[in-house]
GROMACS .gro file of C-alpha atoms in nm:
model
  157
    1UNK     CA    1  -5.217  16.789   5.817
    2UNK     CA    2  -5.383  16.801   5.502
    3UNK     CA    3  -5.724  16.882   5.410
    4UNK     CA    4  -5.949  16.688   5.182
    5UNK     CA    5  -6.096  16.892   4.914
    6UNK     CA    6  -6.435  16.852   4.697
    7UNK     CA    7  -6.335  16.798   4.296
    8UNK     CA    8  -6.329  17.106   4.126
    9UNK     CA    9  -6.641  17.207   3.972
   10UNK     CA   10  -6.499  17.193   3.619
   11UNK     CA   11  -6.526  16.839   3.571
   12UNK     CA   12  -6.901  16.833   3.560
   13UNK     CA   13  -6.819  16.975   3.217
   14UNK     CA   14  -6.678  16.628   3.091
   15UNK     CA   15  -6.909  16.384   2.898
   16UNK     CA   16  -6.850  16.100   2.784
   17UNK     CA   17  -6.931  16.018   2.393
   18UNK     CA   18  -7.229  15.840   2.510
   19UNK     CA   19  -7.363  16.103   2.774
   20UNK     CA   20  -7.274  16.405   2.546
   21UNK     CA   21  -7.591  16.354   2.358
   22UNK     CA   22  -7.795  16.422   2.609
   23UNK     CA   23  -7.599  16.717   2.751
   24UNK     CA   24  -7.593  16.891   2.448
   25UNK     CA   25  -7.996  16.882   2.462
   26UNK     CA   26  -7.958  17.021   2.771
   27UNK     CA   27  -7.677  17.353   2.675
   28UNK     CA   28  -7.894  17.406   2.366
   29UNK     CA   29  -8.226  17.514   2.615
   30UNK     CA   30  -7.993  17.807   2.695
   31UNK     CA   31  -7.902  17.839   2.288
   32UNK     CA   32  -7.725  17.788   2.073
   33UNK     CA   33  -7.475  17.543   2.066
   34UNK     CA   34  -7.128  17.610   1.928
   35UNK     CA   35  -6.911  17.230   1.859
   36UNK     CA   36  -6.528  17.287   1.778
   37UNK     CA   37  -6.269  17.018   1.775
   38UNK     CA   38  -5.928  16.911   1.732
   39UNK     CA   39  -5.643  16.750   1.955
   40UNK     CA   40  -5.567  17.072   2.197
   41UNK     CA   41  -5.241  16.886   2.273
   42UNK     CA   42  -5.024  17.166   2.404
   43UNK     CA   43  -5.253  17.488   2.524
   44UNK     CA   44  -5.131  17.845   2.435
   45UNK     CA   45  -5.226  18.206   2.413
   46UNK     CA   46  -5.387  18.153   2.058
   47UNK     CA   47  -5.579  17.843   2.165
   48UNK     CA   48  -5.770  18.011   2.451
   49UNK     CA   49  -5.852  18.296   2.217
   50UNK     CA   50  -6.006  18.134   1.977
   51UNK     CA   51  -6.192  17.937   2.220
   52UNK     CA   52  -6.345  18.263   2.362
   53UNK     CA   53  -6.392  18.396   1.986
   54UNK     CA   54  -6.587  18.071   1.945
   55UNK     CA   55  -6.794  18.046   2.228
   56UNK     CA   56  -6.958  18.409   2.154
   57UNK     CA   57  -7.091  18.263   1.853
   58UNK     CA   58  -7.362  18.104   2.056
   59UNK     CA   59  -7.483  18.013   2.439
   60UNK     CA   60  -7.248  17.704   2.470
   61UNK     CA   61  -6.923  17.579   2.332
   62UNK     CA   62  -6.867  17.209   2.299
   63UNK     CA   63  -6.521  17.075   2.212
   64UNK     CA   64  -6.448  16.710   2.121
   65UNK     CA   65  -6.125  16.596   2.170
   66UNK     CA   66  -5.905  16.373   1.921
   67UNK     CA   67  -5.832  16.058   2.155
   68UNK     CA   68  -5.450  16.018   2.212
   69UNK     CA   69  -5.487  15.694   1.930
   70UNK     CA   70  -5.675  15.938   1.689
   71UNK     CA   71  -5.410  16.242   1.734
   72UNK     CA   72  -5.131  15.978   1.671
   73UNK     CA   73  -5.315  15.923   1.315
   74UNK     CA   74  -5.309  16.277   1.231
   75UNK     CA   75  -4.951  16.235   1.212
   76UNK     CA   76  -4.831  16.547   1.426
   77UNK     CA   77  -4.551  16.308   1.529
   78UNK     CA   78  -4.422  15.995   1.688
   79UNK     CA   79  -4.403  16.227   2.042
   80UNK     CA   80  -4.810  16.372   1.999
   81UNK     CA   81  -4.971  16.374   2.207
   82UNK     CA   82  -4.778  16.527   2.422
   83UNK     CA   83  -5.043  16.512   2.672
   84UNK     CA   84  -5.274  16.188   2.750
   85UNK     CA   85  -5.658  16.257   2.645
   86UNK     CA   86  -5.736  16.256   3.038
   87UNK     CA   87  -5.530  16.544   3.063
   88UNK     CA   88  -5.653  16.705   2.795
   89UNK     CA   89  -5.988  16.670   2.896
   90UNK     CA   90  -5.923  16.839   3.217
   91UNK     CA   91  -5.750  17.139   3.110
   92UNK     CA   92  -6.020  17.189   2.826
   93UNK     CA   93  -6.302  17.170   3.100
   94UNK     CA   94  -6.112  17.405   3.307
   95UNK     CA   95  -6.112  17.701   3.092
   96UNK     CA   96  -6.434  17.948   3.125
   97UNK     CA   97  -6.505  17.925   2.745
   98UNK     CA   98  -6.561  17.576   2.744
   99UNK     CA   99  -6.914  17.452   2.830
  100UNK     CA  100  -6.894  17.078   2.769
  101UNK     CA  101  -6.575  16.832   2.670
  102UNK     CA  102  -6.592  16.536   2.503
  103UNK     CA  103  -6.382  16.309   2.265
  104UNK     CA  104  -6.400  16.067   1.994
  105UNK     CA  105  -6.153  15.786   1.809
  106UNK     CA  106  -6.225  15.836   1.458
  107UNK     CA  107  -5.989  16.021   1.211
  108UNK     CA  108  -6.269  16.267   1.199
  109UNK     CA  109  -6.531  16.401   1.418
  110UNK     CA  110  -6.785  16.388   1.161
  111UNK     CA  111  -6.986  16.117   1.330
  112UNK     CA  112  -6.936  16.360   1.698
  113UNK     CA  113  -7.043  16.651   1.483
  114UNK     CA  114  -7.387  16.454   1.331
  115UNK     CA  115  -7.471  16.287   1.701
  116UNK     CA  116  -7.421  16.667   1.844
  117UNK     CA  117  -7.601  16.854   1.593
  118UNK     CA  118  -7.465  17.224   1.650
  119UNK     CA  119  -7.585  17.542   1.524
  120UNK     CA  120  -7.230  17.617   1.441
  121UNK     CA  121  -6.925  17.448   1.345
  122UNK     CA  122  -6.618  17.628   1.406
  123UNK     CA  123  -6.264  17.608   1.338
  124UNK     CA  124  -5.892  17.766   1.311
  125UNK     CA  125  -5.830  18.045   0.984
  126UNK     CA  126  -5.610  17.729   0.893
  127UNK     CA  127  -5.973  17.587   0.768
  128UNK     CA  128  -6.166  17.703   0.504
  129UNK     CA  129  -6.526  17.639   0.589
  130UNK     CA  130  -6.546  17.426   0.265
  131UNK     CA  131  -6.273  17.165   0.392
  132UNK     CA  132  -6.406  17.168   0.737
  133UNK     CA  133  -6.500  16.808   0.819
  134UNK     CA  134  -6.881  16.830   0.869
  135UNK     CA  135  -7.002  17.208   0.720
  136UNK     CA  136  -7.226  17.082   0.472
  137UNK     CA  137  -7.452  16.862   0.711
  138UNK     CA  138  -7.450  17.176   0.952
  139UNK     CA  139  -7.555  17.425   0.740
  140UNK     CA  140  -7.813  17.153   0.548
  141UNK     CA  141  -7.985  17.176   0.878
  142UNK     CA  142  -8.002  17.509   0.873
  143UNK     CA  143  -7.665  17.591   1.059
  144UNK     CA  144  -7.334  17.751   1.008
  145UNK     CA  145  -6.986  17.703   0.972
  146UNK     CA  146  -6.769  17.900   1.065
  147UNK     CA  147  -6.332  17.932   1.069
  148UNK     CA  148  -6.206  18.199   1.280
  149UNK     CA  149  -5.865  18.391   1.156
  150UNK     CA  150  -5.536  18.303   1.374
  151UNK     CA  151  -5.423  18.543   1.631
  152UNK     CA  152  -5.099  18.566   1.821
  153UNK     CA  153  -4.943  18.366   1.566
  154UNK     CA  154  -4.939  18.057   1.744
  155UNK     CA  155  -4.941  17.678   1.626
  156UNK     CA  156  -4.852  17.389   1.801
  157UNK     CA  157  -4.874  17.149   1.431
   0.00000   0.00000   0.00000
């Protein structure tokens, strides 16, 4: 016999692009809010640590997701993503880190970035904060970008 079980709390941490807005509002009340992105395609060791290393950089971390049509752009390869956005989603909402998930279409998340308005932008040592996609509006509004050195030598590109 099996058992039905309730959906795991995690996936109150999904928001749509629409929604996110207005969840965002709500994490920075506690803070403030911390917005990383990228594709996230294939989780490992170095992924979750700089998740962690981001989130302490404020109250809340937000992540926007490439969808699978905007990783394919990136040209990663014909096989990326591995995993479908809907997976990706998940898994990111899963981890303890991660306050809110969301995703966008462009071949940038400037336009997620603007619409979020964090206190800071973060992302991989493989970024200088002066090609990150979206420092100079942050710190204009009085923010900070930030790009947080590799560890456990991992990469997934």
């Amino acid at each position: 016999m099996q058992t039905a079980l309730a959906e795991p709390d995690f996936l109150t941490k999904i928001a749509s692009p629409q929604e996110a807005v207005s969840r965002i509002a709500q994490l920075r009340e506690k803070g403030p809010v911390v917005f990383t992105n990228g594709v996230f395609d294939v989780l490992h060791r170095g992924h979750a640590t700089y998740l962690a290393q981001a989130r302490s950089l404020g109250a809340s971390l937000v992540v926007a997701l490439n969808t699978d049509a905007s990783s394919k752009r990136l040209g990663k390869g014909d096989d990326r993503p591995l995993n479908t956005l809907e997976d990706r989603v998940a898994l990111m909402a899963a981890l303890g880190s991660v306050s809110l998930v969301t995703w966008f279409d462009e071949d940038t998340p400037l336009n997620a970035i603007l619409a979020s308005r964090p206190e800071v932008l973060v992302k991989g040592g493989d970024w200088p904060v002066e090609k990150m996609v979206g420092a100079k509006e942050v710190v204009d509004w009085g923010g900070r970008a930030v790009s947080i050195q590799f560890e456990h030598e991992r990469s997934t590109t």
